[in-house]
Coordinates of N, CA and C in Angstrom, one line a residue:
X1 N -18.9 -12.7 -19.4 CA -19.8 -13.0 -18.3 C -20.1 -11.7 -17.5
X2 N -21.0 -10.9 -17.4 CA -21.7 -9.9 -16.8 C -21.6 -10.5 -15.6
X3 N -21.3 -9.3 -14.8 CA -20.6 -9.8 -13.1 C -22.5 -9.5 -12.1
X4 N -22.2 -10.1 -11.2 CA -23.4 -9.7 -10.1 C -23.0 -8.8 -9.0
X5 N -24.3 -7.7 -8.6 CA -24.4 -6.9 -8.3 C -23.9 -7.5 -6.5
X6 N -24.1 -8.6 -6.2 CA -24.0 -9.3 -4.8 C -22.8 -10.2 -5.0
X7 N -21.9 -10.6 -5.8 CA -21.1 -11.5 -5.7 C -20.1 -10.9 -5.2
X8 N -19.5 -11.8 -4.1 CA -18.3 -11.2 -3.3 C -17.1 -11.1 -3.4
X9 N -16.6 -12.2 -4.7 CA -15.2 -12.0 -5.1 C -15.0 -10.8 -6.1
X10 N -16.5 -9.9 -6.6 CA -16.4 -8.9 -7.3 C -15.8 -7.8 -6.6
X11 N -15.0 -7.1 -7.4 CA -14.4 -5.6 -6.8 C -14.8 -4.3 -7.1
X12 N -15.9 -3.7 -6.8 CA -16.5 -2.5 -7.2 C -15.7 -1.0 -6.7
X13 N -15.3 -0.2 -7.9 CA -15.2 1.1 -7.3 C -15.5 1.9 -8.7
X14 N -15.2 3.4 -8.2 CA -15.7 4.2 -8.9 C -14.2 5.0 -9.5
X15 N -14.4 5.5 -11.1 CA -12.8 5.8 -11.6 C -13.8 7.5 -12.0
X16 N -13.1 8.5 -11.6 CA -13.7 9.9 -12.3 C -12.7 9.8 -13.6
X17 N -13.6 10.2 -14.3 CA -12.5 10.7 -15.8 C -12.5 11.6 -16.0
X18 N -11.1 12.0 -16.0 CA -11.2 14.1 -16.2 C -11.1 14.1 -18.1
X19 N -10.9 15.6 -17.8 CA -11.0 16.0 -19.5 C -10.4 15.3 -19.6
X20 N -8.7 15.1 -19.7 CA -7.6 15.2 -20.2 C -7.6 13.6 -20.8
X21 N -8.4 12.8 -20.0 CA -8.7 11.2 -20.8 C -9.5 11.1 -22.1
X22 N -9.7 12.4 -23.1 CA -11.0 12.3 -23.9 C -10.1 12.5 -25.4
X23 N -10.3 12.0 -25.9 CA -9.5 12.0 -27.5 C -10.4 13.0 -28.2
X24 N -9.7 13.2 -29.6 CA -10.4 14.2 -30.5 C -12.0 14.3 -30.6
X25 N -12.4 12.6 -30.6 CA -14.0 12.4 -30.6 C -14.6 12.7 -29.5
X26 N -13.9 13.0 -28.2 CA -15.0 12.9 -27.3 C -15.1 11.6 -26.6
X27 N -14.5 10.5 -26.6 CA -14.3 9.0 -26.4 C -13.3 9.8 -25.2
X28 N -13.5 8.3 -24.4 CA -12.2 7.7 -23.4 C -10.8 7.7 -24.4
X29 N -10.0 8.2 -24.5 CA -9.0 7.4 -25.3 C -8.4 6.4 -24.7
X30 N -8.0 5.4 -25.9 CA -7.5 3.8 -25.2 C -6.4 4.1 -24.3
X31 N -5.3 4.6 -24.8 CA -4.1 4.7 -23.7 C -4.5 5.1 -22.4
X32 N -5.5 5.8 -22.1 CA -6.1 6.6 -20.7 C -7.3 5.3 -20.3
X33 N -7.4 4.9 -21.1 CA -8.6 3.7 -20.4 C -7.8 2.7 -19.8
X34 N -6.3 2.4 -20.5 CA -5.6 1.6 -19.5 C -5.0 2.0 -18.6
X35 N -4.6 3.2 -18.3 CA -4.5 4.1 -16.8 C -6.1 3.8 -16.3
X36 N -7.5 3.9 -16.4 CA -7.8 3.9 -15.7 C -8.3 2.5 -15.1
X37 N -7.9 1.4 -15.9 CA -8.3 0.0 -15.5 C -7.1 0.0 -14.3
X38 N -5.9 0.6 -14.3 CA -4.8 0.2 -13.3 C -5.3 1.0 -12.2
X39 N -5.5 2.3 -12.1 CA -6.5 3.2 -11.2 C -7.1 2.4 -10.5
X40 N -7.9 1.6 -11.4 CA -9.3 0.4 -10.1 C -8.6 -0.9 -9.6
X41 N -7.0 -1.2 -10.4 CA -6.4 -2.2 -10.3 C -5.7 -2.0 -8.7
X42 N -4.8 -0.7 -8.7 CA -4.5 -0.1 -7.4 C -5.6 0.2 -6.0
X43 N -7.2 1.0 -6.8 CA -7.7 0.7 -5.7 C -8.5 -0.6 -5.5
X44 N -8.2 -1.5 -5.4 CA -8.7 -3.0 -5.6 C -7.2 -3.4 -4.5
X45 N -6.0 -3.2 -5.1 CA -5.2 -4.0 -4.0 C -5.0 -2.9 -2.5
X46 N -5.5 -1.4 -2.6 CA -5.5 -1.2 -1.3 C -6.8 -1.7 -0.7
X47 N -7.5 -2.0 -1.0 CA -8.8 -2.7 -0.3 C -8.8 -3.9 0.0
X48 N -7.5 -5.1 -0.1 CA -7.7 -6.5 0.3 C -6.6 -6.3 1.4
X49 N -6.7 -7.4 2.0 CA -5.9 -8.1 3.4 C -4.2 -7.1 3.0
X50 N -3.7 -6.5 3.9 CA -2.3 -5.9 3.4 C -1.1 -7.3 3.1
X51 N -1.3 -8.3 3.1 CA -0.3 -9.6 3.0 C -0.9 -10.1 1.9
X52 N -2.0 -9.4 1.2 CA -2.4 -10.2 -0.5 C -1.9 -8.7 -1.2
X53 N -2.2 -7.8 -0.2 CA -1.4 -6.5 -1.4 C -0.1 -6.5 -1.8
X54 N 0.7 -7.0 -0.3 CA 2.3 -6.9 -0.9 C 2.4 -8.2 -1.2
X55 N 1.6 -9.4 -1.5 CA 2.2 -10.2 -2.3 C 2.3 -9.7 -4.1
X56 N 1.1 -9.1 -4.3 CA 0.9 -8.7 -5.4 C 1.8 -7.4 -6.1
X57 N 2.5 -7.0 -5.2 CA 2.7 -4.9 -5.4 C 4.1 -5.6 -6.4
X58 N 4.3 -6.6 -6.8 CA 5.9 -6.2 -7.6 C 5.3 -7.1 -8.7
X59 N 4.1 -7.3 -9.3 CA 3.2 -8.0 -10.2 C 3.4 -7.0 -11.4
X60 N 3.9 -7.3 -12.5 CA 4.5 -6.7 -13.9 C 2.9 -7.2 -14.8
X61 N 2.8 -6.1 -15.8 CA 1.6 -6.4 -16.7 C 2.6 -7.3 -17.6
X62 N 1.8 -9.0 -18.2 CA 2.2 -9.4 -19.2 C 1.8 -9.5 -20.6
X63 N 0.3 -8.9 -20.0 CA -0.8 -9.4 -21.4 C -2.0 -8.2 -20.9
X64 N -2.5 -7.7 -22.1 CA -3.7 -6.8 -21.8 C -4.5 -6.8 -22.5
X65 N -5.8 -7.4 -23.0 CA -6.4 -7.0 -24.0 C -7.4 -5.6 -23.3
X66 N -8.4 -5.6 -24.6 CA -9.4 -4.1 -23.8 C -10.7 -4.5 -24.9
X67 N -11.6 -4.8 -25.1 CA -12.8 -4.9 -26.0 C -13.5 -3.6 -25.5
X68 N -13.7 -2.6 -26.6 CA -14.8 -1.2 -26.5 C -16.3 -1.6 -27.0
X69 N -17.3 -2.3 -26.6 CA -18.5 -2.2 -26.6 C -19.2 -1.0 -27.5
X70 N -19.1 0.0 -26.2 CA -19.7 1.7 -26.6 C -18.6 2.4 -25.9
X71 N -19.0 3.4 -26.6 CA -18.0 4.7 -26.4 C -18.4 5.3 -25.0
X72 N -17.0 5.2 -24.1 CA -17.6 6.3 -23.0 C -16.8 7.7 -23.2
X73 N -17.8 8.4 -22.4 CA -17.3 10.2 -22.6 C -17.3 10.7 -21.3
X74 N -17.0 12.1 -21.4 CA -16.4 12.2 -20.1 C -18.0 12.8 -19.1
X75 N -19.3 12.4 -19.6 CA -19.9 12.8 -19.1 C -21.0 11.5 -18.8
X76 N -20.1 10.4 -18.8 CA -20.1 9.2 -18.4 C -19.8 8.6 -16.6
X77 N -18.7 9.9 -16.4 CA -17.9 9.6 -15.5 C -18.8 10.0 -13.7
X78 N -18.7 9.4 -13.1 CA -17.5 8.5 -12.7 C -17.9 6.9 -13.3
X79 N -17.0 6.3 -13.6 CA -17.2 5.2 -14.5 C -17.2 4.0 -13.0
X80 N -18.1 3.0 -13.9 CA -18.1 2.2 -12.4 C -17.1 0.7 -12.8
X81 N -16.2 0.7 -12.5 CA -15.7 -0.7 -12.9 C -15.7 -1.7 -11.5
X82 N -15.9 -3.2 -12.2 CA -16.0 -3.7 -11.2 C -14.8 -4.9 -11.7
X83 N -14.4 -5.7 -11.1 CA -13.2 -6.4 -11.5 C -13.1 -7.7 -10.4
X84 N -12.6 -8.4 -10.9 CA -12.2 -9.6 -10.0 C -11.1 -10.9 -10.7
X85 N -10.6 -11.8 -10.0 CA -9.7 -12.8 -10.3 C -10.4 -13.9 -11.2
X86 N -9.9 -13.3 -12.8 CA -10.6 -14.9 -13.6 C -9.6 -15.9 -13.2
X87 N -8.7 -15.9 -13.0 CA -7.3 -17.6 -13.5 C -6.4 -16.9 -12.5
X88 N -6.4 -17.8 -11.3 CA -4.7 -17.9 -10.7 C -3.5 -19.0 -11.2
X89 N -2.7 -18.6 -11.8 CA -1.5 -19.8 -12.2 C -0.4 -20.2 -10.8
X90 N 0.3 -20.6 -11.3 CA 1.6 -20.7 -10.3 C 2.4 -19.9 -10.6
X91 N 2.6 -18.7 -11.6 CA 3.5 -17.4 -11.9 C 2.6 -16.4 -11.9
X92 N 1.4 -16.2 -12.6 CA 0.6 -15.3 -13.2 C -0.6 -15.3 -12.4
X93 N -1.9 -14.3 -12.7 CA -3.2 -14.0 -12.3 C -3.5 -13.0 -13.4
X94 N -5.3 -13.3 -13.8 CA -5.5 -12.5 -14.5 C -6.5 -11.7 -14.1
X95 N -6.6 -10.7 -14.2 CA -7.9 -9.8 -13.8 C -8.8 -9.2 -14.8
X96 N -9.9 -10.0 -13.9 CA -10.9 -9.3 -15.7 C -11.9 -8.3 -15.1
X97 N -11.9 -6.8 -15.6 CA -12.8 -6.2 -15.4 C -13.9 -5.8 -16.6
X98 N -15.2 -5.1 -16.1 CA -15.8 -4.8 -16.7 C -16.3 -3.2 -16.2
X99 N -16.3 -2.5 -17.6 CA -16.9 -1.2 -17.2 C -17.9 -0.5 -17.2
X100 N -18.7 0.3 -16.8 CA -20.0 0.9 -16.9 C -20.3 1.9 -16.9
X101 N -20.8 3.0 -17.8 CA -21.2 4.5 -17.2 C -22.5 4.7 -16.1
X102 N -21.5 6.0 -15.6 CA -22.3 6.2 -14.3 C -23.7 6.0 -14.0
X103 N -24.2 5.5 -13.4 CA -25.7 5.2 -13.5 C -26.2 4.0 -13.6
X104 N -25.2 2.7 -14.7 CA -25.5 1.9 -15.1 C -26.0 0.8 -14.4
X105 N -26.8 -0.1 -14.7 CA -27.2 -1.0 -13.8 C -26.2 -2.4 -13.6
X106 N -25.5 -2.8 -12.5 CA -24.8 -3.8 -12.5 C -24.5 -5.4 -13.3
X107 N -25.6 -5.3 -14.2 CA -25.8 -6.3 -14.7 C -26.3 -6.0 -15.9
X108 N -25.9 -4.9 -16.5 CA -26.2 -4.1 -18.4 C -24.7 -4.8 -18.5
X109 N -25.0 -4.6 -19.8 CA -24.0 -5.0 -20.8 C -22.7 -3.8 -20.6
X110 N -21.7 -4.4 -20.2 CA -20.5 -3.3 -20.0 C -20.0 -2.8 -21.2
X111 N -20.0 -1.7 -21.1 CA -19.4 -0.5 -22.6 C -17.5 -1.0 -22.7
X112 N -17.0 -1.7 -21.7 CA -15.4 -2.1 -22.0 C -15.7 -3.4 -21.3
X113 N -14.9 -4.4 -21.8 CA -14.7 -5.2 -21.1 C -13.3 -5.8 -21.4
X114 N -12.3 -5.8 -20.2 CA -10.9 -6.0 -19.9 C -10.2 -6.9 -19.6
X115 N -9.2 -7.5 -19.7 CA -8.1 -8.3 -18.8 C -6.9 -8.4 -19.1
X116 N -6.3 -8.1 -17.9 CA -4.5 -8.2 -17.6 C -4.1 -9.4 -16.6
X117 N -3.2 -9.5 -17.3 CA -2.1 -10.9 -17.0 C -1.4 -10.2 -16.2
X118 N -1.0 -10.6 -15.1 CA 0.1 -10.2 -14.5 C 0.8 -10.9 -13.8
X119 N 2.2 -10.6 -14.2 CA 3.4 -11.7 -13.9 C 4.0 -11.7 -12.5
X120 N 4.0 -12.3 -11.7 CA 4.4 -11.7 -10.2 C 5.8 -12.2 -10.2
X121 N 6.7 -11.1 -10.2 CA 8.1 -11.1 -9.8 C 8.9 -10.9 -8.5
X122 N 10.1 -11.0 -8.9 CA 11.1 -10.8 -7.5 C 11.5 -9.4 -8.2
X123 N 11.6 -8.4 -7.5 CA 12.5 -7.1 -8.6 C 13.8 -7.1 -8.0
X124 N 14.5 -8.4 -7.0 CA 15.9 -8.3 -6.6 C 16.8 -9.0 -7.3
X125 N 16.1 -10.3 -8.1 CA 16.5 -11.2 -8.5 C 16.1 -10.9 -9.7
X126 N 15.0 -10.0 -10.4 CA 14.8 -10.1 -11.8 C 14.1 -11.0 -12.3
X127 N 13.2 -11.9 -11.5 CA 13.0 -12.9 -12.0 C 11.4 -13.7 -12.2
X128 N 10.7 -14.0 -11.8 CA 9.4 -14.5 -11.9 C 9.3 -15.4 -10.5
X129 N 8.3 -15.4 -10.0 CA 8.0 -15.6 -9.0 C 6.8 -16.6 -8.8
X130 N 6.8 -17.6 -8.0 CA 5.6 -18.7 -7.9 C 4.8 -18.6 -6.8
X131 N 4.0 -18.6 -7.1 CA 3.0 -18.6 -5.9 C 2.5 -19.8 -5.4
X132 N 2.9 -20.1 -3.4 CA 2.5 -21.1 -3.4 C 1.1 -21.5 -3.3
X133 N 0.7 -22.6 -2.9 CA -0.3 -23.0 -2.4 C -0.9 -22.6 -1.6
X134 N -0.4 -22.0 -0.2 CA -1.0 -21.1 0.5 C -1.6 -19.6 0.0
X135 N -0.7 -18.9 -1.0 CA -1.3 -17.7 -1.1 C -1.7 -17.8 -2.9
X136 N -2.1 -19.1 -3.1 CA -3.1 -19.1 -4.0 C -4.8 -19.2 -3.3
X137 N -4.3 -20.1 -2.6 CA -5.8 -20.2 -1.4 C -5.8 -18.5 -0.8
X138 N -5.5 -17.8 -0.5 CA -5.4 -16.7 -0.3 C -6.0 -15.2 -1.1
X139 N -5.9 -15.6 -2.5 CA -6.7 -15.1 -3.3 C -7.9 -16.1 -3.9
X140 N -7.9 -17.2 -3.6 CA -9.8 -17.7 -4.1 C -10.6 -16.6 -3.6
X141 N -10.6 -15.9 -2.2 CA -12.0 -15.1 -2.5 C -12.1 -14.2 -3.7
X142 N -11.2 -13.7 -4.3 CA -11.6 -12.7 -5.4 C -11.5 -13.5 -6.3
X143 N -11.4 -14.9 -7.0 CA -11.5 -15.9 -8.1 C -13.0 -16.1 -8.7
X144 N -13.3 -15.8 -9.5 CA -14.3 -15.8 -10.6 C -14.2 -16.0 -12.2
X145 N -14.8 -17.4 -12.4 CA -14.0 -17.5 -14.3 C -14.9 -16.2 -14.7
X146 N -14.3 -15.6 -16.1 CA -14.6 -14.5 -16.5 C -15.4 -15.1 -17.3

């Protein structure tokens, strides 16, 4: 689902990609494309309420897929991803972003399209963590099925 240029549970920012993200071809390399989905992941939770950030800050990746569309290069950059909450669980949340080279119109077809699972834990106890009711209602504004 191609996100909207106005929808408000979307999260827009801008990721620069330096050389050092570019593989032999000239491509994003994958391993550097998942640094830079975490890049817009991080600046996505300094931008919400600070009591949805530190619920989220000890949230472990469980699952990641990445679909490459088209090839971005580094003369693509700054890459525009925009991202938001497909699925809140009672353990988990998944974030699905989509990417775009610079310029792109918010509503073209994204050259990557993303999502991570992420497990919200306790790191005292080791353990997995539930989210109640209140701070699932807490994150609906950024909820959008992907």
């Amino acid at each position: 689902m191609t996100e909207s240029a106005t929808d408000p549970a979307v999260h827009r920012t801008e990721i620069t990609v330096r050389w050092s993200d570019m593989d032999a071809f000239k491509h994003v390399n994958h391993a550097r494309m998942v640094t830079l989905l975490e890049e817009a992941r991080i600046d996505w939770l300094g931008s919400v309420d600070p009591e949805v950030s530190a619920m989220l800050r000890n949230s472990v990746v469980a699952h990641l897929e990445i679909r490459y569309r088209t090839p971005l290069a580094h003369a693509d950059s700054p890459l525009q991803v925009s991202m938001w909450l497909a699925r809140v669980r009672s353990a988990d949340l998944t974030v699905h972003y989509e990417v775009r080279a610079a310029g792109a119109e918010a509503d073209s077809r994204p050259a990557v399209e993303a999502s991570t699972q992420l497990a919200l834990g306790d790191p005292y106890a080791r353990t997995l963590r539930r989210l109640t009711a209140d701070q699932r209602q807490m994150l609906a504004p950024w909820v959008r099925p992907a």
